[in-house]
C-alpha cells in the first residue's frame, strides 16, 4: 500500500500543530504571571507619645493608614491589619499570610530620639512565610523590604528638613542614624531548609506519584479487561479485589517514594507520616483514574496526561500570582493540589498526619471515585439481562 494513500499522513501536520498548541498553553501561567492581592499582615503595636505642641502623636497609625490606602482590589499586596503578634504567628502557621510587618510599641518614642544628641533608631520586624510558597514568599520579602526602604527614605527627608530649618549641625551619631532611621530585622518562618529542592519538594514528589497512579490504574484496568464475568455479583466481588490491589499499590508507592526522596537527598521530617500521606494521595489518584477508565476505556488516559502538563506549572505557583483565568477556572479543579498542600504542611510547617483539609479532600475524591467505579459494574444492559433470566 502506497504511503500517499494514507489519509493520516495528510492530517499529520494538523495533528502536530495541535499538539504544539495545546502544550504551549501550559507555559502561559509561568509567562503571564499577574501577582495580585498577596495577603501580608500588618501589626501596629505603637503606643505613640504625647508632644506638648501637637498632642498625641502615633507614627504607627499614620503608616497603617498609608498601608490601607495602598490596598486596592488590583494592588500587588493586600495589607491585613492584625491586632497582635500571637495572632500573626498563628496566621502564618495556618498559611493565611505570606509575610508580616510588625511595628513595636516604642516606635514613635524612638523616632523622636533621632533629633536628639543620643539617637536610638526604631526597629521593625519583617516575617517572611518561606514554606507557604517559594515564589510568593520571595515576592513578599521584596515587598516588605521595599516598604521599609520607602519609610526610611520619607523619614530621612523629614529629619533632614527639620535639621535644616533649625540650623542644627549633625553629630556623628545623628548622621549615622539618618543613614537608616528605621532598623529592620528579617525573619524567615516555616523555613524550607537546604534539602527541599529550593522549597519545591512537594511539587517534585507529585510528578512521580501522579505518573505511577496512571501506570497502576492502566495496568489493573487492562488486566480486568481480560477477565470474563458470568454474573453481576462476580463483577462486584472483583471490584472489591480491585480496591485491595489499589491499597497495596498505594502503600508500595507511598513508602517507596518517601524512601527514594531520602535517598536523593530530600529532607523528610517524618518518614512514616510522609509515606502514609503519599499512600493516601496515590490511592485517591488511582481510584479517580480507574473510575474514568471504567467508563471511557483507555481513551480516558490522555485526560490525566494533559492534567499533568497543565497542572504541574500551577502547583509551583501561589494562587495570588496566577492569571485570573487559571486561578478561578483551572487551579480549583486540580485534585493534585491537595497532595502538594498536604506534603508542604508535613515538610515545612511541622505538622503530623491528621484528619486535615488535605486528607479529607483526598478521601472524598476516593469515595466518589469508588462509587463511580462500582456503578460501572452495573450497566443497565446487564441488569435487564439478569432480570429477564430471573423471570
Tab-separated table of C-alpha atoms in Angstrom:
chain	number	residue	atom	x	y	z
A	1	UNK	CA	0.000	0.000	0.000
A	2	UNK	CA	1.419	3.380	-1.002
A	3	UNK	CA	2.186	5.886	1.729
A	4	UNK	CA	0.461	8.638	-0.252
A	5	UNK	CA	-2.814	6.782	0.014
A	6	UNK	CA	-2.868	7.007	3.811
A	7	UNK	CA	-5.222	9.822	4.891
A	8	UNK	CA	-3.486	10.106	8.264
A	9	UNK	CA	-0.339	11.348	6.528
A	10	UNK	CA	-2.187	14.415	5.270
A	11	UNK	CA	-3.624	15.060	8.725
A	12	UNK	CA	-0.262	14.713	10.473
A	13	UNK	CA	0.763	18.427	10.095
A	14	UNK	CA	-2.532	19.497	11.674
A	15	UNK	CA	-2.091	16.992	14.493
A	16	UNK	CA	1.487	18.113	15.174
A	17	UNK	CA	0.489	21.804	15.251
A	18	UNK	CA	-2.464	20.992	17.523
A	19	UNK	CA	-0.224	19.133	19.981
A	20	UNK	CA	2.283	22.003	19.993
A	21	UNK	CA	-0.551	24.492	20.535
A	22	UNK	CA	-2.044	22.521	23.433
A	23	UNK	CA	1.214	22.096	25.300
A	24	UNK	CA	2.347	25.655	24.613
A	25	UNK	CA	-0.710	26.737	26.579
A	26	UNK	CA	0.900	25.200	29.666
A	27	UNK	CA	3.536	27.952	29.547
A	28	UNK	CA	1.007	30.776	29.879
A	29	UNK	CA	0.724	30.764	33.705
A	30	UNK	CA	4.512	30.992	34.109
A	31	UNK	CA	4.986	33.623	31.404
A	32	UNK	CA	1.918	35.731	32.215
A	33	UNK	CA	2.175	35.937	35.987
A	34	UNK	CA	-0.142	38.544	37.463
A	35	UNK	CA	0.543	38.991	41.210
A	36	UNK	CA	-2.471	40.488	42.910
A	37	UNK	CA	-3.723	40.850	46.488
A	38	UNK	CA	-0.860	38.998	48.129
A	39	UNK	CA	-2.009	38.850	51.787
A	40	UNK	CA	0.554	40.357	54.160
A	41	UNK	CA	-0.208	41.048	57.811
A	42	UNK	CA	0.403	44.424	59.434
A	43	UNK	CA	0.697	44.752	63.211
A	44	UNK	CA	0.738	48.219	64.717
A	45	UNK	CA	1.658	47.953	68.379
A	46	UNK	CA	2.897	51.559	68.521
A	47	UNK	CA	1.674	53.294	71.690
A	48	UNK	CA	2.647	56.719	70.418
A	49	UNK	CA	3.631	59.639	72.662
A	50	UNK	CA	2.340	62.985	73.814
A	51	UNK	CA	4.006	66.028	72.295
A	52	UNK	CA	3.238	69.402	74.023
A	53	UNK	CA	2.616	71.362	70.843
A	54	UNK	CA	0.910	68.572	68.879
A	55	UNK	CA	-0.827	66.386	71.448
A	56	UNK	CA	-0.790	62.625	70.879
A	57	UNK	CA	1.467	61.528	68.015
A	58	UNK	CA	1.426	57.976	66.685
A	59	UNK	CA	3.570	57.326	63.619
A	60	UNK	CA	2.463	53.691	63.537
A	61	UNK	CA	-1.145	54.797	62.973
A	62	UNK	CA	-0.030	57.035	60.117
A	63	UNK	CA	1.800	54.120	58.497
A	64	UNK	CA	-1.238	51.880	58.947
A	65	UNK	CA	-3.474	54.415	57.207
A	66	UNK	CA	-0.992	54.666	54.330
A	67	UNK	CA	-0.976	50.883	54.012
A	68	UNK	CA	-4.774	50.730	53.874
A	69	UNK	CA	-4.919	53.432	51.200
A	70	UNK	CA	-2.368	51.477	49.156
A	71	UNK	CA	-4.511	48.300	49.259
A	72	UNK	CA	-6.920	48.272	46.338
A	73	UNK	CA	-8.620	45.395	44.536
A	74	UNK	CA	-5.930	45.424	41.847
A	75	UNK	CA	-2.896	46.151	44.020
A	76	UNK	CA	0.046	43.797	44.389
A	77	UNK	CA	-0.371	43.496	48.160
A	78	UNK	CA	-3.401	43.183	50.375
A	79	UNK	CA	-2.365	44.579	53.763
A	80	UNK	CA	-4.350	42.943	56.555
A	81	UNK	CA	-4.402	44.628	59.966
A	82	UNK	CA	-3.846	42.159	62.798
A	83	UNK	CA	-4.187	43.010	66.468
A	84	UNK	CA	-1.111	41.322	67.945
A	85	UNK	CA	1.974	39.230	67.259
A	86	UNK	CA	0.461	35.950	68.508
A	87	UNK	CA	-2.388	36.260	66.043
A	88	UNK	CA	0.109	36.907	63.249
A	89	UNK	CA	2.156	33.843	64.169
A	90	UNK	CA	-0.991	31.716	64.127
A	91	UNK	CA	-1.979	33.159	60.748
A	92	UNK	CA	1.459	32.409	59.314
A	93	UNK	CA	1.288	28.822	60.563
A	94	UNK	CA	-2.225	28.474	59.138
A	95	UNK	CA	-0.947	29.787	55.781
A	96	UNK	CA	-3.120	32.911	55.822
A	97	UNK	CA	-0.272	35.362	55.216
A	98	UNK	CA	2.861	35.279	53.080
A	99	UNK	CA	4.558	37.694	55.422
A	100	UNK	CA	4.086	40.258	58.166
A	101	UNK	CA	5.310	43.720	59.143
A	102	UNK	CA	5.367	44.392	62.898
A	103	UNK	CA	5.751	47.888	64.359
A	104	UNK	CA	6.840	47.793	68.044
A	105	UNK	CA	5.150	49.709	70.845
A	106	UNK	CA	8.045	52.179	71.289
A	107	UNK	CA	8.287	53.106	67.603
A	108	UNK	CA	7.177	56.753	67.917
A	109	UNK	CA	9.214	57.343	71.079
A	110	UNK	CA	12.410	56.074	69.481
A	111	UNK	CA	11.724	58.035	66.317
A	112	UNK	CA	11.627	61.186	68.395
A	113	UNK	CA	15.137	60.492	69.713
A	114	UNK	CA	16.578	60.817	66.200
A	115	UNK	CA	16.537	64.601	66.653
A	116	UNK	CA	18.393	64.451	69.966
A	117	UNK	CA	22.073	64.075	70.807
A	118	UNK	CA	21.561	60.361	71.563
A	119	UNK	CA	19.501	58.954	68.688
A	120	UNK	CA	18.029	55.460	69.051
A	121	UNK	CA	16.638	54.235	65.711
A	122	UNK	CA	13.271	52.440	65.936
A	123	UNK	CA	13.152	48.830	64.710
A	124	UNK	CA	10.623	46.975	62.598
A	125	UNK	CA	10.333	43.209	62.361
A	126	UNK	CA	9.644	41.593	58.977
A	127	UNK	CA	8.388	37.994	58.924
A	128	UNK	CA	8.531	36.005	55.682
A	129	UNK	CA	6.449	32.819	55.484
A	130	UNK	CA	9.015	30.897	53.462
A	131	UNK	CA	7.325	27.481	53.498
A	132	UNK	CA	3.993	28.710	52.141
A	133	UNK	CA	5.270	29.159	48.597
A	134	UNK	CA	8.784	29.792	47.309
A	135	UNK	CA	7.933	32.380	44.651
A	136	UNK	CA	5.289	34.170	46.718
A	137	UNK	CA	7.473	34.336	49.837
A	138	UNK	CA	10.303	35.824	47.760
A	139	UNK	CA	7.865	38.407	46.405
A	140	UNK	CA	6.583	39.118	49.923
A	141	UNK	CA	10.173	39.637	51.091
A	142	UNK	CA	10.749	42.157	48.299
A	143	UNK	CA	7.534	43.989	49.181
A	144	UNK	CA	8.318	44.127	52.898
A	145	UNK	CA	11.883	45.296	52.387
A	146	UNK	CA	10.708	47.819	49.799
A	147	UNK	CA	8.074	49.169	52.205
A	148	UNK	CA	10.663	49.737	54.941
A	149	UNK	CA	13.102	51.283	52.464
A	150	UNK	CA	10.394	53.729	51.410
A	151	UNK	CA	9.633	54.540	55.057
A	152	UNK	CA	13.332	55.141	55.604
A	153	UNK	CA	13.515	57.481	52.646
A	154	UNK	CA	10.485	59.526	53.746
A	155	UNK	CA	11.664	59.740	57.349
A	156	UNK	CA	15.178	60.689	56.271
A	157	UNK	CA	13.845	63.581	54.154
A	158	UNK	CA	11.634	64.797	57.010
A	159	UNK	CA	14.500	64.724	59.501
A	160	UNK	CA	16.928	66.482	57.159
A	161	UNK	CA	14.337	69.183	56.544
A	162	UNK	CA	13.832	69.701	60.271
A	163	UNK	CA	17.567	69.890	60.928
A	164	UNK	CA	17.897	72.489	58.143
A	165	UNK	CA	15.008	74.564	59.499
A	166	UNK	CA	16.525	74.532	62.995
A	167	UNK	CA	20.023	75.197	61.680
A	168	UNK	CA	21.311	72.243	63.694
A	169	UNK	CA	24.715	70.795	62.977
A	170	UNK	CA	24.595	66.987	62.842
A	171	UNK	CA	26.722	64.936	65.184
A	172	UNK	CA	28.383	61.751	64.006
A	173	UNK	CA	25.763	59.589	65.740
A	174	UNK	CA	22.912	61.615	64.214
A	175	UNK	CA	24.428	61.355	60.735
A	176	UNK	CA	24.775	57.611	61.207
A	177	UNK	CA	21.145	57.352	62.349
A	178	UNK	CA	19.986	59.303	59.295
A	179	UNK	CA	21.507	56.663	57.024
A	180	UNK	CA	18.874	54.214	58.313
A	181	UNK	CA	16.281	55.987	60.501
A	182	UNK	CA	14.361	52.697	60.746
A	183	UNK	CA	16.152	49.451	61.502
A	184	UNK	CA	14.699	46.214	60.175
A	185	UNK	CA	15.055	42.610	61.196
A	186	UNK	CA	14.045	39.987	58.621
A	187	UNK	CA	12.972	36.595	59.997
A	188	UNK	CA	12.089	33.577	57.859
A	189	UNK	CA	9.374	31.465	59.472
A	190	UNK	CA	8.406	27.920	58.463
A	191	UNK	CA	11.742	27.692	56.684
A	192	UNK	CA	12.188	25.323	53.747
A	193	UNK	CA	15.742	24.392	54.693
A	194	UNK	CA	18.615	23.432	52.413
A	195	UNK	CA	17.445	19.988	51.212
A	196	UNK	CA	13.983	20.779	49.877
A	197	UNK	CA	14.599	21.367	46.132
A	198	UNK	CA	14.547	25.124	46.867
A	199	UNK	CA	11.208	24.729	48.603
A	200	UNK	CA	9.660	22.803	45.703
A	201	UNK	CA	9.929	19.305	47.196
A	202	UNK	CA	6.112	18.854	47.391
A	203	UNK	CA	5.743	19.536	43.658
A	204	UNK	CA	8.749	17.352	42.839
A	205	UNK	CA	7.151	14.424	44.686
A	206	UNK	CA	3.825	14.929	42.947
A	207	UNK	CA	5.019	14.152	39.422
A	208	UNK	CA	6.318	10.584	40.005
A	209	UNK	CA	3.301	9.806	42.196
A	210	UNK	CA	0.840	11.003	39.541
A	211	UNK	CA	2.569	9.096	36.726
A	212	UNK	CA	2.713	5.984	38.904
A	213	UNK	CA	-1.023	6.359	39.544
A	214	UNK	CA	-1.697	6.464	35.814
A	215	UNK	CA	0.512	3.438	35.217
A	216	UNK	CA	-1.021	1.416	38.064
A	217	UNK	CA	-4.590	2.195	37.043
A	218	UNK	CA	-3.877	1.342	33.389
A	219	UNK	CA	-2.222	-1.992	34.252
A	220	UNK	CA	-5.049	-3.095	36.537
A	221	UNK	CA	-7.664	-1.956	34.006
A	222	UNK	CA	-6.048	-3.955	31.186
A	223	UNK	CA	-5.835	-6.999	33.454
A	224	UNK	CA	-9.535	-6.780	34.316
A	225	UNK	CA	-10.453	-6.402	30.643
A	226	UNK	CA	-9.117	-9.914	30.015
A	227	UNK	CA	-11.472	-11.448	32.601
A	228	UNK	CA	-14.922	-12.709	31.588
A	229	UNK	CA	-17.556	-12.362	34.291
A	230	UNK	CA	-20.509	-14.719	34.402
A	231	UNK	CA	-22.678	-12.552	36.663
A	232	UNK	CA	-23.059	-9.112	38.079
A	233	UNK	CA	-22.257	-10.405	41.576
A	234	UNK	CA	-18.960	-11.804	40.353
A	235	UNK	CA	-18.087	-8.471	38.805
A	236	UNK	CA	-18.902	-6.618	42.036
A	237	UNK	CA	-16.741	-9.022	44.045
A	238	UNK	CA	-13.968	-8.350	41.559
A	239	UNK	CA	-14.286	-4.631	42.250
A	240	UNK	CA	-13.621	-5.311	45.932
A	241	UNK	CA	-10.459	-7.131	44.901
A	242	UNK	CA	-9.631	-4.102	42.791
A	243	UNK	CA	-9.760	-1.909	45.906
A	244	UNK	CA	-7.418	-4.276	47.756
A	245	UNK	CA	-4.941	-4.155	44.863
A	246	UNK	CA	-5.173	-0.371	44.829
A	247	UNK	CA	-4.440	-0.225	48.568
A	248	UNK	CA	-1.390	-2.471	48.138
A	249	UNK	CA	-0.120	-0.323	45.272
A	250	UNK	CA	-0.747	2.804	47.358
A	251	UNK	CA	1.342	1.527	50.269
A	252	UNK	CA	4.117	0.455	47.899
A	253	UNK	CA	4.074	3.849	46.169
A	254	UNK	CA	3.875	5.865	49.406
A	255	UNK	CA	6.679	4.131	51.259
A	256	UNK	CA	8.761	3.689	48.109
A	257	UNK	CA	8.560	7.363	47.151
A	258	UNK	CA	9.288	8.540	50.699
A	259	UNK	CA	12.339	6.269	50.827
A	260	UNK	CA	13.596	7.399	47.409
A	261	UNK	CA	13.111	11.037	48.442
A	262	UNK	CA	15.532	10.472	51.314
A	263	UNK	CA	17.933	8.604	49.033
A	264	UNK	CA	18.180	11.509	46.564
A	265	UNK	CA	18.798	13.948	49.427
A	266	UNK	CA	15.387	15.479	50.166
A	267	UNK	CA	14.902	16.148	53.867
A	268	UNK	CA	11.829	14.192	55.030
A	269	UNK	CA	10.873	15.382	58.557
A	270	UNK	CA	8.690	12.383	59.451
A	271	UNK	CA	9.146	9.322	57.254
A	272	UNK	CA	6.049	7.434	58.480
A	273	UNK	CA	3.693	10.422	58.239
A	274	UNK	CA	5.014	11.304	54.780
A	275	UNK	CA	4.813	7.724	53.497
A	276	UNK	CA	1.244	7.227	54.748
A	277	UNK	CA	0.097	10.563	53.344
A	278	UNK	CA	1.654	9.781	49.953
A	279	UNK	CA	-0.130	6.414	50.078
A	280	UNK	CA	-3.456	8.193	50.696
A	281	UNK	CA	-2.753	10.551	47.798
A	282	UNK	CA	-1.807	7.660	45.492
A	283	UNK	CA	-4.982	5.726	46.340
A	284	UNK	CA	-7.067	8.845	45.668
A	285	UNK	CA	-5.444	9.385	42.258
A	286	UNK	CA	-5.559	5.655	41.460
A	287	UNK	CA	-9.296	5.364	42.130
A	288	UNK	CA	-10.028	8.588	40.253
A	289	UNK	CA	-8.161	7.451	37.138
A	290	UNK	CA	-9.612	3.935	37.385
A	291	UNK	CA	-13.169	5.303	37.606
A	292	UNK	CA	-12.661	7.303	34.415
A	293	UNK	CA	-11.102	4.301	32.657
A	294	UNK	CA	-14.004	2.086	33.709
A	295	UNK	CA	-16.403	4.370	31.829
A	296	UNK	CA	-14.289	5.656	28.938
A	297	UNK	CA	-11.696	2.913	28.474
A	298	UNK	CA	-8.076	3.647	27.590
A	299	UNK	CA	-9.103	6.734	25.648
A	300	UNK	CA	-9.563	8.380	29.048
A	301	UNK	CA	-5.821	8.231	29.803
A	302	UNK	CA	-4.894	11.348	27.777
A	303	UNK	CA	-7.106	13.367	30.124
A	304	UNK	CA	-4.734	12.713	33.011
A	305	UNK	CA	-1.627	13.268	30.905
A	306	UNK	CA	-2.995	16.694	29.936
A	307	UNK	CA	-3.856	17.399	33.583
A	308	UNK	CA	-0.228	16.633	34.440
A	309	UNK	CA	1.171	19.094	31.898
A	310	UNK	CA	-1.331	21.825	32.707
A	311	UNK	CA	-1.300	21.264	36.454
A	312	UNK	CA	2.426	20.961	37.191
A	313	UNK	CA	3.277	24.640	36.395
A	314	UNK	CA	0.348	25.837	38.530
A	315	UNK	CA	1.273	23.743	41.555
A	316	UNK	CA	4.557	25.598	41.990
A	317	UNK	CA	2.758	28.956	41.910
A	318	UNK	CA	0.730	30.715	44.583
A	319	UNK	CA	-2.905	31.344	43.547
A	320	UNK	CA	-2.347	35.081	44.022
A	321	UNK	CA	0.338	35.020	41.296
A	322	UNK	CA	-1.678	33.147	38.662
A	323	UNK	CA	-3.576	34.876	35.870
A	324	UNK	CA	-7.279	35.231	36.723
A	325	UNK	CA	-8.455	32.510	34.321
A	326	UNK	CA	-6.108	29.855	35.720
A	327	UNK	CA	-6.742	30.866	39.329
A	328	UNK	CA	-10.535	30.769	39.015
A	329	UNK	CA	-11.193	28.036	36.438
A	330	UNK	CA	-8.220	25.648	36.355
A	331	UNK	CA	-6.491	25.549	39.744
A	332	UNK	CA	-9.621	24.804	41.869
A	333	UNK	CA	-10.267	21.661	39.783
A	334	UNK	CA	-6.807	20.148	40.159
A	335	UNK	CA	-7.044	17.175	42.555
A	336	UNK	CA	-3.268	17.057	42.986
A	337	UNK	CA	-3.200	20.423	44.771
A	338	UNK	CA	-4.428	18.692	47.923
A	339	UNK	CA	-1.454	16.324	47.785
A	340	UNK	CA	1.027	19.189	47.331
A	341	UNK	CA	-0.549	21.237	50.145
A	342	UNK	CA	-0.506	18.227	52.457
A	343	UNK	CA	3.164	17.477	51.810
A	344	UNK	CA	4.004	21.162	52.300
A	345	UNK	CA	2.372	21.099	55.740
A	346	UNK	CA	4.340	17.979	56.703
A	347	UNK	CA	7.651	19.316	55.388
A	348	UNK	CA	7.660	22.995	56.312
A	349	UNK	CA	5.001	23.600	58.969
A	350	UNK	CA	5.854	20.894	61.478
A	351	UNK	CA	2.502	19.163	61.081
A	352	UNK	CA	1.801	15.473	61.527
A	353	UNK	CA	-0.588	13.209	59.653
A	354	UNK	CA	-4.040	14.142	60.948
A	355	UNK	CA	-7.545	14.465	59.572
A	356	UNK	CA	-6.897	17.849	57.986
A	357	UNK	CA	-8.340	19.533	54.900
A	358	UNK	CA	-5.913	17.799	52.516
A	359	UNK	CA	-6.608	14.298	53.854
A	360	UNK	CA	-10.372	14.864	53.908
A	361	UNK	CA	-10.355	16.187	50.315
A	362	UNK	CA	-8.311	13.225	49.050
A	363	UNK	CA	-10.605	10.826	50.935
A	364	UNK	CA	-13.686	12.444	49.395
A	365	UNK	CA	-12.168	12.065	45.913
A	366	UNK	CA	-11.567	8.364	46.647
A	367	UNK	CA	-15.143	7.786	47.869
A	368	UNK	CA	-16.721	9.497	44.855
A	369	UNK	CA	-14.400	7.618	42.507
A	370	UNK	CA	-15.231	4.288	44.154
A	371	UNK	CA	-18.961	4.986	43.763
A	372	UNK	CA	-18.404	5.662	40.053
A	373	UNK	CA	-16.272	2.537	39.812
A	374	UNK	CA	-18.935	0.283	41.341
A	375	UNK	CA	-21.597	1.962	39.214
A	376	UNK	CA	-19.641	0.995	36.100
A	377	UNK	CA	-20.023	-2.648	37.130
A	378	UNK	CA	-23.794	-2.277	36.950
A	379	UNK	CA	-24.608	-1.226	33.394
A	380	UNK	CA	-28.282	-1.025	32.532
A	381	UNK	CA	-27.997	-3.698	29.866
A	382	UNK	CA	-26.580	-6.238	32.326
A	383	UNK	CA	-29.296	-5.516	34.850
A	384	UNK	CA	-32.014	-6.047	32.270
A	385	UNK	CA	-30.491	-9.327	31.114
A	386	UNK	CA	-30.337	-10.677	34.666
A	387	UNK	CA	-33.897	-9.597	35.341
A	388	UNK	CA	-35.085	-11.352	32.191
A	389	UNK	CA	-33.298	-14.537	33.273
A	390	UNK	CA	-34.911	-14.475	36.693
A	391	UNK	CA	-38.338	-14.124	35.087
